[in-house]
mmCIF file of C-alpha atoms in Angstrom:
data_model
loop_
_atom_site.group_PDB
_atom_site.id
_atom_site.type_symbol
_atom_site.label_atom_id
_atom_site.label_comp_id
_atom_site.label_asym_id
_atom_site.label_seq_id
_atom_site.Cartn_x
_atom_site.Cartn_y
_atom_site.Cartn_z
ATOM 1 C CA UNK K 19 112.388 75.939 81.783
ATOM 2 C CA UNK K 20 113.777 73.643 84.471
ATOM 3 C CA UNK K 21 112.111 75.758 87.186
ATOM 4 C CA UNK K 22 108.723 75.113 85.585
ATOM 5 C CA UNK K 23 109.177 71.375 86.099
ATOM 6 C CA UNK K 24 111.107 71.406 89.381
ATOM 7 C CA UNK K 25 108.301 69.655 91.308
ATOM 8 C CA UNK K 26 108.035 66.914 88.671
ATOM 9 C CA UNK K 27 111.815 66.521 88.666
ATOM 10 C CA UNK K 28 111.866 66.223 92.461
ATOM 11 C CA UNK K 29 109.016 63.681 92.486
ATOM 12 C CA UNK K 30 110.557 61.477 89.786
ATOM 13 C CA UNK K 31 113.945 61.590 91.544
ATOM 14 C CA UNK K 32 112.332 60.431 94.798
ATOM 15 C CA UNK K 33 110.432 57.650 92.999
ATOM 16 C CA UNK K 34 113.676 56.518 91.356
ATOM 17 C CA UNK K 35 115.353 56.225 94.768
ATOM 18 C CA UNK K 36 112.418 54.649 96.629
ATOM 19 C CA UNK K 37 113.619 51.066 95.964
ATOM 20 C CA UNK K 38 116.396 51.874 98.452
ATOM 21 C CA UNK K 39 113.725 52.076 101.153
ATOM 22 C CA UNK K 40 112.416 48.641 100.153
ATOM 23 C CA UNK K 41 115.941 47.303 100.443
ATOM 24 C CA UNK K 42 116.448 48.847 103.881
ATOM 25 C CA UNK K 43 113.169 47.415 105.158
ATOM 26 C CA UNK K 44 114.318 43.955 104.027
ATOM 27 C CA UNK K 45 118.010 44.488 104.838
ATOM 28 C CA UNK K 46 118.415 41.625 107.304
ATOM 29 C CA UNK K 47 116.685 39.177 104.954
ATOM 30 C CA UNK K 48 118.870 40.083 101.971
ATOM 31 C CA UNK K 49 121.967 37.951 101.310
ATOM 32 C CA UNK K 50 125.441 39.497 101.225
ATOM 33 C CA UNK K 51 125.782 38.630 97.517
ATOM 34 C CA UNK K 52 122.835 39.514 95.274
ATOM 35 C CA UNK K 53 122.154 38.792 91.613
ATOM 36 C CA UNK K 54 121.875 42.013 89.601
ATOM 37 C CA UNK K 55 122.051 40.611 86.075
ATOM 38 C CA UNK K 56 120.137 37.829 84.349
ATOM 39 C CA UNK K 57 120.992 36.019 81.126
ATOM 40 C CA UNK K 58 118.770 35.337 78.130
ATOM 41 C CA UNK K 59 117.723 32.078 79.792
ATOM 42 C CA UNK K 60 116.391 33.979 82.792
ATOM 43 C CA UNK K 61 119.092 32.661 85.117
ATOM 44 C CA UNK K 62 121.217 34.970 87.263
ATOM 45 C CA UNK K 63 124.687 35.427 85.792
ATOM 46 C CA UNK K 64 126.008 38.559 87.515
ATOM 47 C CA UNK K 65 126.291 39.355 91.226
ATOM 48 C CA UNK K 66 127.262 42.263 93.468
ATOM 49 C CA UNK K 67 127.384 42.921 97.191
ATOM 50 C CA UNK K 68 124.258 43.952 99.060
ATOM 51 C CA UNK K 69 125.286 47.610 99.334
ATOM 52 C CA UNK K 70 125.592 48.109 95.589
ATOM 53 C CA UNK K 71 122.371 46.225 94.872
ATOM 54 C CA UNK K 72 120.381 48.337 97.338
ATOM 55 C CA UNK K 73 122.069 51.740 96.965
ATOM 56 C CA UNK K 74 124.175 51.622 93.791
ATOM 57 C CA UNK K 75 121.558 50.650 91.209
ATOM 58 C CA UNK K 76 118.950 53.294 92.170
ATOM 59 C CA UNK K 77 121.663 55.971 92.451
ATOM 60 C CA UNK K 78 123.035 55.034 89.031
ATOM 61 C CA UNK K 79 119.548 55.255 87.525
ATOM 62 C CA UNK K 80 119.027 58.590 89.277
ATOM 63 C CA UNK K 81 122.157 59.903 87.534
ATOM 64 C CA UNK K 82 120.862 58.616 84.183
ATOM 65 C CA UNK K 83 117.468 60.185 84.900
ATOM 66 C CA UNK K 84 118.948 63.608 85.633
ATOM 67 C CA UNK K 85 121.142 63.384 82.536
ATOM 68 C CA UNK K 86 118.116 62.575 80.360
ATOM 69 C CA UNK K 87 116.071 65.436 81.846
ATOM 70 C CA UNK K 88 118.955 67.893 81.486
ATOM 71 C CA UNK K 89 119.623 66.814 77.891
ATOM 72 C CA UNK K 90 115.937 67.307 77.083
ATOM 73 C CA UNK K 91 115.766 70.832 78.458
ATOM 74 C CA UNK K 92 118.985 72.063 76.849
ATOM 75 C CA UNK K 93 117.834 70.726 73.477
ATOM 76 C CA UNK K 94 117.560 73.808 71.227
ATOM 77 C CA UNK K 95 114.542 72.189 69.551
ATOM 78 C CA UNK K 96 112.853 70.890 72.699
ATOM 79 C CA UNK K 97 109.570 72.443 71.538
ATOM 80 C CA UNK K 98 109.397 69.480 69.163
ATOM 81 C CA UNK K 99 108.903 67.130 72.115
ATOM 82 C CA UNK K 100 105.192 67.065 72.926
ATOM 83 C CA UNK K 101 103.907 66.913 76.498
ATOM 84 C CA UNK K 102 103.118 63.180 76.415
ATOM 85 C CA UNK K 103 106.564 62.277 75.124
ATOM 86 C CA UNK K 104 108.073 64.595 77.734
ATOM 87 C CA UNK K 105 106.128 62.643 80.360
ATOM 88 C CA UNK K 106 107.756 59.460 79.031
ATOM 89 C CA UNK K 107 111.193 61.066 79.397
ATOM 90 C CA UNK K 108 110.393 61.934 83.017
ATOM 91 C CA UNK K 109 109.103 58.519 84.032
ATOM 92 C CA UNK K 110 111.190 56.005 82.082
ATOM 93 C CA UNK K 111 114.083 55.876 84.590
ATOM 94 C CA UNK K 112 111.815 55.688 87.663
ATOM 95 C CA UNK K 113 109.988 52.806 85.960
ATOM 96 C CA UNK K 114 113.270 51.046 85.157
ATOM 97 C CA UNK K 115 114.429 51.556 88.755
ATOM 98 C CA UNK K 116 111.350 49.843 90.163
ATOM 99 C CA UNK K 117 111.480 47.120 87.522
ATOM 100 C CA UNK K 118 115.118 46.312 88.341
ATOM 101 C CA UNK K 119 114.358 46.418 92.068
ATOM 102 C CA UNK K 120 111.498 43.949 91.619
ATOM 103 C CA UNK K 121 113.761 41.473 89.809
ATOM 104 C CA UNK K 122 116.734 41.884 92.169
ATOM 105 C CA UNK K 123 114.791 41.774 95.445
ATOM 106 C CA UNK K 124 112.482 38.959 94.369
ATOM 107 C CA UNK K 125 115.459 36.805 93.421
ATOM 108 C CA UNK K 126 117.329 37.674 96.620
ATOM 109 C CA UNK K 127 114.330 36.922 98.853
ATOM 110 C CA UNK K 128 113.505 33.648 97.116
ATOM 111 C CA UNK K 129 110.267 34.921 95.581
ATOM 112 C CA UNK K 130 109.495 32.970 92.420
ATOM 113 C CA UNK K 131 109.308 35.189 89.353
ATOM 114 C CA UNK K 132 109.527 34.297 85.689
ATOM 115 C CA UNK K 133 112.318 36.687 84.703
ATOM 116 C CA UNK K 134 111.955 36.192 80.945
ATOM 117 C CA UNK K 135 108.212 36.822 80.897
ATOM 118 C CA UNK K 136 108.588 39.830 83.194
ATOM 119 C CA UNK K 137 111.276 41.325 80.955
ATOM 120 C CA UNK K 138 109.212 40.591 77.824
ATOM 121 C CA UNK K 139 106.177 42.399 79.235
ATOM 122 C CA UNK K 140 108.268 45.362 80.366
ATOM 123 C CA UNK K 141 109.953 45.610 76.955
ATOM 124 C CA UNK K 142 106.575 45.395 75.231
ATOM 125 C CA UNK K 143 105.099 48.221 77.304
ATOM 126 C CA UNK K 144 108.134 50.449 76.711
ATOM 127 C CA UNK K 145 108.197 49.828 72.951
ATOM 128 C CA UNK K 146 104.448 50.304 72.510
ATOM 129 C CA UNK K 147 104.537 53.488 74.585
ATOM 130 C CA UNK K 148 107.477 54.947 72.670
ATOM 131 C CA UNK K 149 106.083 53.819 69.319
ATOM 132 C CA UNK K 150 102.771 55.488 70.067
ATOM 133 C CA UNK K 151 104.392 58.885 70.634
ATOM 134 C CA UNK K 152 107.182 58.900 68.024
ATOM 135 C CA UNK K 153 104.914 59.875 65.090
ATOM 136 C CA UNK K 154 103.717 62.904 67.091
ATOM 137 C CA UNK K 155 107.257 64.065 67.830
ATOM 138 C CA UNK K 156 108.600 66.990 65.812
ATOM 139 C CA UNK K 157 112.284 67.543 65.068
ATOM 140 C CA UNK K 158 114.530 67.626 68.137
ATOM 141 C CA UNK K 159 117.938 66.392 69.233
ATOM 142 C CA UNK K 160 116.780 64.215 72.138
ATOM 143 C CA UNK K 161 113.996 61.804 71.149
ATOM 144 C CA UNK K 162 113.362 60.173 67.792
ATOM 145 C CA UNK K 163 115.347 58.876 64.826
ATOM 146 C CA UNK K 164 118.084 61.514 64.997
ATOM 147 C CA UNK K 165 120.197 61.430 61.843
ATOM 148 C CA UNK K 166 121.811 64.320 59.942
ATOM 149 C CA UNK K 167 119.327 64.009 57.095
ATOM 150 C CA UNK K 168 116.235 63.681 59.323
ATOM 151 C CA UNK K 169 117.286 66.688 61.395
ATOM 152 C CA UNK K 170 117.856 68.698 58.220
ATOM 153 C CA UNK K 171 114.498 67.845 56.603
ATOM 154 C CA UNK K 172 111.193 68.003 58.468
ATOM 155 C CA UNK K 173 109.437 65.828 55.875
ATOM 156 C CA UNK K 174 112.129 63.141 56.207
ATOM 157 C CA UNK K 175 111.869 63.342 60.004
ATOM 158 C CA UNK K 176 108.096 62.984 60.018
ATOM 159 C CA UNK K 177 108.012 60.045 57.602
ATOM 160 C CA UNK K 178 110.886 58.235 59.304
ATOM 161 C CA UNK K 179 109.530 58.610 62.837
ATOM 162 C CA UNK K 180 106.045 57.627 61.693
ATOM 163 C CA UNK K 181 107.466 54.394 60.295
ATOM 164 C CA UNK K 182 109.610 53.858 63.413
ATOM 165 C CA UNK K 183 106.562 54.353 65.610
ATOM 166 C CA UNK K 184 104.546 51.720 63.769
ATOM 167 C CA UNK K 185 107.471 49.294 63.876
ATOM 168 C CA UNK K 186 108.034 49.824 67.608
ATOM 169 C CA UNK K 187 104.372 49.126 68.342
ATOM 170 C CA UNK K 188 104.454 45.998 66.169
ATOM 171 C CA UNK K 189 107.594 44.731 67.901
ATOM 172 C CA UNK K 190 106.008 45.504 71.276
ATOM 173 C CA UNK K 191 103.124 43.181 70.459
ATOM 174 C CA UNK K 192 105.665 40.635 69.234
ATOM 175 C CA UNK K 193 107.254 40.714 72.697
ATOM 176 C CA UNK K 194 103.816 40.104 74.234
ATOM 177 C CA UNK K 195 103.305 37.103 71.952
ATOM 178 C CA UNK K 196 106.681 35.769 73.061
ATOM 179 C CA UNK K 197 105.352 35.665 76.639
ATOM 180 C CA UNK K 198 102.928 32.935 75.570
ATOM 181 C CA UNK K 199 105.129 31.166 73.013
ATOM 182 C CA UNK K 200 108.399 31.282 74.928
ATOM 183 C CA UNK K 201 110.411 32.320 71.859
ATOM 184 C CA UNK K 202 112.807 35.244 72.190
ATOM 185 C CA UNK K 203 114.604 35.154 68.825
ATOM 186 C CA UNK K 204 111.722 36.749 66.903
ATOM 187 C CA UNK K 205 111.222 39.784 69.165
ATOM 188 C CA UNK K 206 114.976 40.335 69.422
ATOM 189 C CA UNK K 207 115.298 40.236 65.635
ATOM 190 C CA UNK K 208 112.249 42.488 65.350
ATOM 191 C CA UNK K 209 113.795 45.021 67.728
ATOM 192 C CA UNK K 210 116.970 45.151 65.637
ATOM 193 C CA UNK K 211 114.981 45.549 62.426
ATOM 194 C CA UNK K 212 112.850 48.279 64.038
ATOM 195 C CA UNK K 213 116.070 50.231 64.547
ATOM 196 C CA UNK K 214 117.656 49.459 61.163
ATOM 197 C CA UNK K 215 114.671 49.821 58.805
ATOM 198 C CA UNK K 216 113.834 53.470 59.684
ATOM 199 C CA UNK K 217 117.510 54.384 59.263
ATOM 200 C CA UNK K 218 117.647 52.853 55.787
ATOM 201 C CA UNK K 219 114.255 54.350 54.924
ATOM 202 C CA UNK K 220 115.355 57.843 55.926
ATOM 203 C CA UNK K 221 118.551 57.480 53.879
ATOM 204 C CA UNK K 222 116.534 56.452 50.817
ATOM 205 C CA UNK K 223 114.354 59.563 51.203
ATOM 206 C CA UNK K 224 117.456 61.720 51.534
ATOM 207 C CA UNK K 225 119.132 60.216 48.454
ATOM 208 C CA UNK K 226 115.985 60.624 46.355
ATOM 209 C CA UNK K 227 115.848 64.319 47.220
ATOM 210 C CA UNK K 228 119.556 64.885 46.642
#
């Protein structure tokens, strides 16, 4: 199975590491200490040396990417992951790598960027994308609301992931609204509820059938 996707794996690995090239091209302009973490107020609150910022972050995300791909292909029920959701699995880490690079390099080079709005938009896109594909995802051990009772009952799985998908999309649009209103409490609370509500819902279905 991995051989079938070896070109896609190679391409996504290269894309994940490409921010290193951007860092090398701007090496002399980058400060020795670079912000790699930003607080909820959008201000930098965590720093590392230039080497880790340029090389460490992309390499870490490459490791996460390979782990996600490997976990997907050793999933005994991977046939439940449709092609579009599989595409999301392949490209989520490369996207995160470039997103992190944009924030880190822009801050280091003095390029003005509204961190909070950028993060809100990125979160919105990710949630809407995932929410759109969750209802189409059949039972598997990699993607979806994976609980003992959803994995044991296809009907429970389908209903729970359909609800989770709708909630994720709704919260994604809530993040977009926060870009214009400046509030972050509502989308954060919505994200938590989008994780909790499907879990409770699936448990209710399980208990009713027990």
